[in-house]
Short mmCIF file of C-alpha atoms and ligand atoms in Angstrom, two decimals:
data_model
loop_
_atom_site.label_atom_id
_atom_site.label_comp_id
_atom_site.label_asym_id
_atom_site.label_seq_id
_atom_site.Cartn_x
_atom_site.Cartn_y
_atom_site.Cartn_z
CA UNK G 12 7.15 1.40 25.52
CA UNK G 13 3.03 0.56 24.87
CA UNK G 14 2.52 -2.72 26.63
CA UNK G 15 -0.67 -3.18 25.45
CA UNK G 16 -0.88 -6.80 24.44
CA UNK G 17 -3.34 -6.89 21.73
CA UNK G 18 -1.32 -3.95 20.14
CA UNK G 19 1.77 -6.00 20.40
CA UNK G 20 0.11 -9.08 19.17
CA UNK G 21 -1.40 -6.99 16.26
CA UNK G 22 2.08 -5.81 15.34
CA UNK G 23 4.04 -9.06 15.18
CA UNK G 24 1.19 -10.69 13.24
CA UNK G 25 1.26 -8.09 10.60
CA UNK G 26 5.05 -7.91 10.52
CA UNK G 27 4.94 -11.70 10.35
CA UNK G 28 2.67 -11.73 7.45
CA UNK G 29 4.30 -9.14 5.44
CA UNK G 30 7.59 -10.68 5.95
CA UNK G 31 6.78 -14.44 4.88
CA UNK G 32 4.48 -13.30 2.17
CA UNK G 33 7.60 -11.77 0.65
CA UNK G 34 10.01 -14.26 1.65
CA UNK G 35 7.68 -17.30 0.05
CA UNK G 36 7.10 -14.85 -3.30
CA UNK G 37 11.02 -14.44 -3.71
CA UNK G 38 11.12 -18.16 -3.30
CA UNK G 39 8.46 -18.56 -5.98
CA UNK G 40 9.93 -15.75 -8.03
CA UNK G 41 12.90 -17.61 -8.50
CA UNK G 42 11.25 -20.18 -10.25
CA UNK G 43 10.29 -18.03 -12.96
CA UNK G 44 6.62 -18.23 -12.49
CA UNK G 45 6.48 -14.42 -12.07
CA UNK G 46 7.99 -11.96 -15.04
CA UNK G 47 7.31 -8.76 -13.29
CA UNK G 48 10.02 -6.50 -11.84
CA UNK G 49 9.46 -6.91 -8.18
CA UNK G 50 11.07 -4.49 -5.42
CA UNK G 51 10.78 -6.68 -2.20
CA UNK G 52 10.90 -4.70 1.16
CA UNK G 53 11.99 -7.38 3.36
CA UNK G 54 13.61 -5.74 6.23
CA UNK G 55 11.44 -2.41 6.16
CA UNK G 56 8.12 -4.01 7.16
CA UNK G 57 8.20 -2.00 10.26
CA UNK G 58 7.29 1.25 8.43
CA UNK G 59 4.58 0.28 6.69
CA UNK G 60 2.82 -1.43 9.80
CA UNK G 61 3.64 1.33 12.17
CA UNK G 62 1.96 4.06 10.18
CA UNK G 63 -0.92 1.97 8.68
CA UNK G 64 -2.21 1.30 12.34
CA UNK G 65 -2.82 4.83 12.89
CA UNK G 66 -4.80 5.15 9.74
CA UNK G 67 -8.79 4.18 9.24
CA UNK G 68 -9.81 2.54 6.32
CA UNK G 69 -11.06 5.99 4.77
CA UNK G 70 -7.67 7.36 4.82
CA UNK G 71 -5.55 6.72 1.66
CA UNK G 72 -1.98 5.59 0.75
CA UNK G 73 -0.53 6.41 -2.15
CA UNK G 74 3.09 4.62 -2.65
CA UNK G 75 6.35 3.78 -4.82
CA UNK G 76 7.73 0.48 -6.21
CA UNK G 77 8.96 -1.27 -3.09
CA UNK G 78 5.17 -1.65 -2.38
CA UNK G 79 3.93 -4.92 -1.09
CA UNK G 80 4.50 -3.85 2.56
CA UNK G 81 2.39 -0.93 2.44
CA UNK G 82 -0.30 -2.77 0.03
CA UNK G 83 -0.44 -5.76 2.84
CA UNK G 84 -0.23 -3.28 5.73
CA UNK G 85 -3.35 -1.31 4.71
CA UNK G 86 -5.35 -4.60 4.37
CA UNK G 87 -4.66 -5.16 0.98
CA UNK G 88 -6.02 -8.34 -0.32
CA UNK G 89 -3.36 -11.14 -0.37
CA UNK G 90 -4.44 -13.18 -3.42
CA UNK G 91 -5.13 -10.14 -5.31
CA UNK G 92 -1.15 -9.43 -4.62
CA UNK G 93 0.08 -12.93 -5.53
CA UNK G 94 -2.33 -13.22 -8.74
CA UNK G 95 -1.03 -9.81 -9.99
CA UNK G 96 2.41 -11.04 -9.45
CA UNK G 97 1.49 -13.92 -11.52
CA UNK G 98 0.29 -11.96 -14.36
CA UNK G 99 -3.50 -13.39 -13.98
CA UNK G 100 -6.86 -12.29 -14.23
CA UNK G 101 -7.42 -12.44 -10.31
CA UNK G 102 -4.70 -9.69 -9.88
CA UNK G 103 -5.59 -6.53 -8.23
CA UNK G 104 -4.76 -5.28 -11.42
CA UNK G 105 -6.33 -8.12 -13.26
CA UNK G 106 -2.72 -8.98 -14.01
CA UNK G 107 -2.13 -6.07 -16.31
CA UNK G 108 0.28 -4.09 -14.05
CA UNK G 109 2.63 -6.44 -11.98
CA UNK G 110 4.10 -5.78 -8.64
CA UNK G 111 4.54 -2.02 -8.97
CA UNK G 112 0.94 -1.50 -9.97
CA UNK G 113 -0.98 -2.30 -6.93
CA UNK G 114 -4.37 -1.23 -6.04
CA UNK G 115 -7.12 -2.08 -3.54
CA UNK G 116 -9.20 1.06 -3.55
CA UNK G 117 -11.86 -1.13 -0.86
CA UNK G 118 -9.09 -0.37 2.17
CA UNK G 119 -7.99 3.18 0.79
CA UNK G 120 -4.73 1.78 -1.03
CA UNK G 121 -5.22 3.69 -4.04
CA UNK G 122 -2.19 2.47 -5.39
CA UNK G 123 1.64 2.23 -6.23
CA UNK G 124 3.48 3.40 -9.16
CA UNK G 125 7.12 3.23 -10.15
CA UNK G 126 7.53 6.86 -10.84
CA UNK G 127 9.49 8.36 -8.46
CA UNK G 128 8.26 11.53 -6.71
CA UNK G 129 4.33 10.94 -7.71
CA UNK G 130 3.38 9.42 -4.30
CA UNK G 131 3.75 12.55 -2.43
CA UNK G 132 2.40 14.93 -5.27
CA UNK G 133 -1.08 12.65 -5.52
CA UNK G 134 -1.25 12.67 -1.66
CA UNK G 135 -1.12 16.09 -1.51
CA UNK G 136 -4.16 16.34 -3.97
CA UNK G 137 -5.99 13.54 -2.18
CA UNK G 138 -5.38 15.66 0.80
CA UNK G 139 -6.29 18.89 -1.01
CA UNK G 140 -9.73 17.00 -1.97
CA UNK G 141 -10.35 15.74 1.57
CA UNK G 142 -10.00 19.37 2.85
CA UNK G 143 -12.34 20.92 0.65
CA UNK G 144 -14.97 18.22 1.00
CA UNK G 145 -14.59 19.00 4.87
CA UNK G 146 -14.22 14.90 5.34
CA UNK G 147 -11.59 14.29 8.39
CA UNK G 148 -9.32 12.00 6.44
CA UNK G 149 -6.06 11.87 5.44
CA UNK G 150 -3.82 10.95 2.75
CA UNK G 151 -0.46 9.08 3.08
CA UNK G 152 2.44 9.24 0.58
CA UNK G 153 5.02 6.64 0.91
CA UNK G 154 8.58 7.04 -0.87
CA UNK G 155 12.35 6.40 -0.69
CA UNK G 156 14.90 8.70 0.11
CA UNK G 157 16.43 8.50 -3.48
CA UNK G 158 12.95 10.15 -4.69
CA UNK G 159 13.68 13.08 -2.66
CA UNK G 160 15.97 13.89 -5.24
CA UNK G 161 13.02 14.79 -7.42
CA UNK G 162 11.58 18.35 -7.41
CA UNK G 163 7.83 17.32 -7.25
CA UNK G 164 8.61 16.05 -3.46
CA UNK G 165 9.35 19.29 -2.14
CA UNK G 166 6.64 21.20 -4.39
CA UNK G 167 4.38 18.85 -2.62
CA UNK G 168 5.49 19.73 0.80
CA UNK G 169 5.34 23.52 -0.05
CA UNK G 170 1.81 22.92 -1.65
CA UNK G 171 0.79 21.08 1.63
CA UNK G 172 2.35 23.40 3.85
CA UNK G 173 0.72 26.46 2.81
CA UNK G 174 -2.49 24.94 2.48
CA UNK G 175 -2.23 23.23 5.78
CA UNK G 176 -3.30 19.69 4.32
CA UNK G 177 -3.92 16.66 6.24
CA UNK G 178 -1.24 14.79 4.74
CA UNK G 179 1.58 12.77 5.81
CA UNK G 180 4.77 11.91 4.13
CA UNK G 181 6.85 9.03 5.13
CA UNK G 182 10.40 8.63 3.54
CA UNK G 183 11.85 5.08 4.14
CA UNK G 184 15.21 5.98 4.12
CA UNK G 185 16.87 2.43 3.53
CA UNK G 186 20.41 4.66 2.44
CA UNK G 187 20.55 3.57 -0.94
CA UNK G 188 18.58 4.42 -4.33
CA UNK G 189 19.21 1.35 -6.61
CA UNK G 190 22.89 1.37 -6.00
CA UNK G 191 23.85 4.57 -4.90
CA UNK G 192 24.15 6.37 -1.51
CA UNK G 193 22.87 9.69 -0.87
CA UNK G 194 26.53 10.75 -0.50
CA UNK G 195 27.12 10.67 -4.20
CA UNK G 196 23.75 12.36 -4.68
CA UNK G 197 23.33 15.42 -2.57
CA UNK G 198 25.69 17.43 -1.20
CA UNK G 199 27.49 16.85 2.27
CA UNK G 200 25.49 16.95 5.28
CA UNK G 201 22.44 16.86 3.56
CA UNK G 202 19.58 16.35 5.90
CA UNK G 203 16.08 15.58 4.91
CA UNK G 204 13.91 16.70 7.90
CA UNK G 205 15.87 20.03 8.10
CA UNK G 206 14.90 20.35 4.35
CA UNK G 207 11.55 19.65 5.13
CA UNK G 208 11.53 22.36 8.10
CA UNK G 209 12.38 24.84 6.02
CA UNK G 210 9.09 24.39 4.14
CA UNK G 211 7.47 24.82 7.71
CA UNK G 212 6.50 20.95 7.75
CA UNK G 213 6.89 19.22 11.07
CA UNK G 214 9.47 16.75 10.50
CA UNK G 215 10.76 13.44 12.73
CA UNK G 216 13.69 11.07 12.19
CA UNK G 217 12.43 7.84 13.70
CA UNK G 218 14.04 4.33 13.92
CA UNK G 219 11.98 2.79 11.23
CA UNK G 220 13.13 -0.72 12.44
CA UNK G 221 10.98 -0.62 15.45
CA UNK G 222 7.25 -0.64 15.07
CA UNK G 223 6.51 1.39 18.41
CA UNK G 224 8.43 4.17 17.65
CA UNK G 225 6.92 4.55 13.73
CA UNK G 226 3.58 4.40 15.42
CA UNK G 227 3.94 6.93 17.61
CA UNK G 228 5.52 9.17 15.52
CA UNK G 229 2.58 8.25 12.74
CA UNK G 230 -0.26 8.71 15.57
CA UNK G 231 0.93 12.01 16.38
CA UNK G 232 1.28 13.06 12.95
CA UNK G 233 -2.13 12.15 12.41
CA UNK G 234 -3.74 13.49 15.40
CA UNK G 235 -2.12 16.82 13.91
CA UNK G 236 -3.41 16.51 10.25
CA UNK G 237 -6.88 15.69 11.98
CA UNK G 238 -6.73 18.65 14.32
CA UNK G 239 -6.15 21.13 11.14
CA UNK G 240 -2.33 21.56 11.79
CA UNK G 241 -1.52 20.62 8.42
CA UNK G 242 1.41 18.13 7.04
CA UNK G 243 4.15 16.18 8.62
CA UNK G 244 7.40 14.56 7.44
CA UNK G 245 8.61 11.49 8.69
CA UNK G 246 12.03 10.19 7.66
CA UNK G 247 12.04 6.45 8.93
CA UNK G 248 15.43 4.91 8.99
CA UNK G 249 15.64 1.40 7.88
CA UNK G 250 17.47 -0.93 5.15
CA UNK G 251 16.66 -2.95 2.26
CA UNK G 252 17.94 -6.66 2.68
CA UNK G 253 17.47 -8.20 -0.85
CA UNK G 254 18.75 -6.61 -4.22
CA UNK G 255 17.18 -3.38 -5.44
CA UNK G 256 14.86 -5.65 -7.95
CA UNK G 257 14.57 -9.09 -7.74
CA UNK G 258 14.77 -11.94 -4.93
CA UNK G 259 18.31 -12.48 -4.74
CA UNK G 260 20.65 -11.26 -1.90
CA UNK G 261 23.59 -9.23 -3.01
CA UNK G 262 26.16 -11.36 -2.03
CA UNK G 263 24.94 -13.90 -4.15
CA UNK G 264 25.53 -11.95 -7.34
CA UNK G 265 28.47 -10.19 -6.00
CA UNK G 266 27.01 -6.98 -6.07
CA UNK G 267 30.02 -4.48 -4.65
CA UNK G 268 28.00 -1.30 -3.84
CA UNK G 269 27.24 -2.32 0.17
CA UNK G 270 29.00 -5.22 1.83
CA UNK G 271 27.85 -8.13 3.40
CA UNK G 272 28.79 -6.80 6.99
CA UNK G 273 26.71 -3.99 6.71
CA UNK G 274 23.78 -5.91 5.60
CA UNK G 275 24.61 -8.35 8.67
CA UNK G 276 24.38 -5.38 11.02
CA UNK G 277 21.11 -4.08 9.90
CA UNK G 278 19.94 -7.84 10.08
CA UNK G 279 20.72 -7.77 13.93
CA UNK G 280 17.88 -4.54 14.30
CA UNK G 281 15.61 -6.73 12.35
CA UNK G 282 11.92 -5.50 13.00
CA UNK G 283 10.23 -8.64 13.32
CA UNK G 284 12.64 -10.56 15.87
CA UNK G 285 12.55 -7.15 17.75
CA UNK G 286 8.63 -7.52 17.98
CA UNK G 287 8.80 -11.18 18.90
CA UNK G 288 11.43 -10.76 21.72
CA UNK G 289 9.23 -7.89 23.16
CA UNK G 290 5.94 -10.50 23.08
CA UNK G 291 8.10 -13.05 24.61
CA UNK G 292 10.11 -11.34 27.28
CA UNK G 293 6.73 -9.17 28.48
CA UNK G 294 4.91 -12.81 28.65
CA UNK G 295 2.49 -11.54 26.07
CA UNK G 296 3.01 -14.45 23.63
CA UNK G 297 5.58 -18.05 24.06
CA UNK G 298 7.71 -19.13 21.31
CA UNK G 299 5.20 -21.80 20.60
CA UNK G 300 2.57 -19.18 19.50
CA UNK G 301 5.06 -17.22 17.12
CA UNK G 302 5.83 -20.65 15.08
CA UNK G 303 1.81 -21.55 15.12
CA UNK G 304 1.52 -18.14 14.01
CA UNK G 305 4.25 -18.56 11.15
CA UNK G 306 2.61 -21.75 9.95
CA UNK G 307 -0.86 -20.32 9.57
CA UNK G 308 0.50 -17.23 7.90
CA UNK G 309 2.67 -19.81 5.20
CA UNK G 310 -0.38 -21.77 5.10
CA UNK G 311 -2.34 -18.81 3.57
CA UNK G 312 0.38 -17.61 1.19
CA UNK G 313 0.93 -20.74 -0.40
CA UNK G 314 -2.81 -21.02 -0.78
CA UNK G 315 -2.95 -18.00 -2.55
CA UNK G 316 -0.08 -19.07 -4.56
CA UNK G 317 -2.30 -21.91 -5.64
CA UNK G 318 -5.38 -20.16 -6.42
CA UNK G 319 -3.33 -17.37 -8.18
CA UNK G 320 -2.15 -19.97 -10.45
CA UNK G 321 -5.89 -21.37 -10.99
CA UNK G 322 -6.79 -18.08 -12.20
CA UNK G 323 -6.77 -17.44 -16.36
CA UNK G 324 -4.29 -15.34 -17.91
CA UNK G 325 -5.82 -12.41 -19.38
CA UNK G 326 -7.13 -12.58 -23.09
CA UNK G 327 -5.47 -11.55 -25.77
CA UNK G 328 -8.17 -9.71 -27.12
CA UNK G 329 -8.33 -7.37 -23.95
CA UNK G 330 -5.02 -6.06 -24.51
CA UNK G 331 -6.13 -2.47 -24.98
CA UNK G 332 -8.87 -2.38 -22.67
CA UNK G 333 -8.41 0.25 -20.42
CA UNK G 334 -5.72 2.16 -22.22
CA UNK G 335 -6.11 5.53 -23.03
C1 LIG F 8 11.20 9.38 -12.26
C2 LIG F 8 12.17 8.42 -12.08
N1 LIG F 8 13.46 8.13 -12.31
C3 LIG F 8 14.33 7.32 -12.14
C4 LIG F 8 13.65 6.05 -12.09
C5 LIG F 8 14.30 4.74 -11.87
N2 LIG F 8 14.40 4.50 -10.47
C6 LIG F 8 13.52 3.03 -10.20
S1 LIG F 8 13.74 2.83 -8.39
C7 LIG F 8 14.91 4.05 -8.28
C8 LIG F 8 15.81 4.10 -7.00
C9 LIG F 8 14.75 4.20 -5.76
O1 LIG F 8 15.29 5.01 -4.95
P1 LIG F 8 14.41 5.16 -3.45
O2 LIG F 8 13.55 6.36 -3.50
O3 LIG F 8 15.63 5.46 -2.39
O4 LIG F 8 13.63 3.71 -3.27
P2 LIG F 8 14.16 2.34 -2.88
O5 LIG F 8 14.30 1.74 -3.88
O6 LIG F 8 15.42 2.58 -1.89
O7 LIG F 8 13.27 1.88 -1.80
C10 LIG F 8 15.31 4.60 -9.47
C11 LIG F 8 16.43 5.55 -9.67
C12 LIG F 8 12.12 5.90 -11.54
N3 LIG F 8 11.64 4.88 -11.27
N4 LIG F 8 11.27 7.15 -11.77
MG1 LIG F 9 16.26 4.17 -0.98
#
């Protein structure tokens, strides 16, 4: 366990900022002010925070529909996210893209897209460009275990492995794709790490709710990439707390594909609580500090909602701008 205070405080504050941003946005979503289909990553924050800490601003990230965590952890602008969900000009895609089309090139967050299996291929493409240009940067593709049903993921692994590309493939295995577990989509005993190794990738399964475990695994993968040793696959075991798309809890709407008991067991392993407990038990922060940080974050997010709502709607006359 790394007991560096600055690092642990960084982890907690990042996890908290992402958690509270999404929780406040989920409450706001229920008012009807946001119409974009929105996939919350509440419960999964440690993957984004742990991986991002191992990256530089020039390293690039591609991700899928459950993307707010990755955007914020890479340093994406908060108002850009909030206004995008509100459909306003101040949004990072000027209100045209919604929750699944986030971008902030200034911090290396190239973008999110809901097309499953794209992020691994685009990350491999960026990694190829870095390697041809002899730049020391790496590319990261985040995706879910459901995306691993797409052939493009494995083609990307193969290509990256053959060319020893500086790319990190990060699977957030939250046990479900929409409402189906992997057991109804893949043969019994399917092991994603084993499959990745068959393409000669380094592959590691980590506790995706332990930000320190994710960070350590990501850092060694990044070091290997920068040393020219090629790609790594990380399978981060985690759990989504809310419904697949939207702000509700599954049990509020009687969805039966998973039980409330299973959810509660995973909530016991909350990455934010674990990080906060570590700070307090190691004497790195007090319970008062944690509360104070939460009020600062809440104020920042609420202000972003106010500012987002002041931003104009896109003009109808610009409807076809940037459409190819
Ligand atoms: C190519 C493609 N096929 C199907 C879909 C519909 N779809 C959207 S999200 C999703 C489930 C994704 O599951 P997973 O990759 O595990 O990510 P999670 O939602 O669990 O984070 C599906 C099937 C899609 N967006 N793209
Ligand atoms: Mg999934």
